[in-house]
Every structure is written in C-alpha cells, then in structure tokens.
CSV table of C-alpha atoms in Angstrom, one decimal:
chain,number,residue,atom,x,y,z
Y,10,MET,CA,-16.1,59.7,81.8
Y,11,HIS,CA,-14.9,57.5,84.7
Y,12,GLU,CA,-15.8,60.2,87.2
Y,13,THR,CA,-19.4,60.7,86.0
Y,14,PHE,CA,-20.2,57.0,86.0
Y,15,PRO,CA,-20.4,56.6,89.8
Y,16,ASP,CA,-22.5,59.7,90.1
Y,17,LYS,CA,-25.0,58.3,87.6
Y,18,LEU,CA,-25.0,55.0,89.5
Y,19,LYS,CA,-25.8,56.9,92.7
Y,20,GLU,CA,-28.6,58.8,91.1
Y,21,GLY,CA,-30.0,55.5,89.8
Y,22,THR,CA,-30.1,54.0,93.2
Y,23,ARG,CA,-31.6,57.1,94.7
Y,24,PHE,CA,-34.3,57.1,92.1
Y,25,LYS,CA,-35.1,53.4,92.7
Y,26,LYS,CA,-35.4,54.1,96.5
Y,27,LEU,CA,-37.7,57.0,95.8
Y,28,ALA,CA,-39.8,54.9,93.4
Y,29,ARG,CA,-40.0,52.2,96.0
Y,30,ILE,CA,-41.1,54.6,98.7
Y,31,ASN,CA,-43.7,56.1,96.3
Y,32,LEU,CA,-45.0,52.6,95.5
Y,33,ILE,CA,-45.3,51.7,99.2
Y,34,GLY,CA,-47.1,55.1,99.8
Y,35,LEU,CA,-49.6,54.4,97.0
Y,36,VAL,CA,-50.3,50.9,98.5
Y,37,PHE,CA,-51.0,52.5,101.9
Y,38,LEU,CA,-53.2,55.2,100.4
Y,39,TYR,CA,-55.3,52.5,98.7
C-alpha cells in the first residue's frame, strides 16, 4: 500500500500537467 501511493501521486501530477497543457492548447486554438 505504501509503495503504490507515491506512484498514484506521480500519475496525478502528470495528469494535471497534461490537462493544463491541453487547456492552454485549446485557448491558443480559439
């Protein structure tokens, strides 16, 4: 359990970064 928690945290931060990049891309597209 303790080993999988940091991995989930990493995935969360990566997803947030991707979402932010996608949002910026959408703004530039419009």
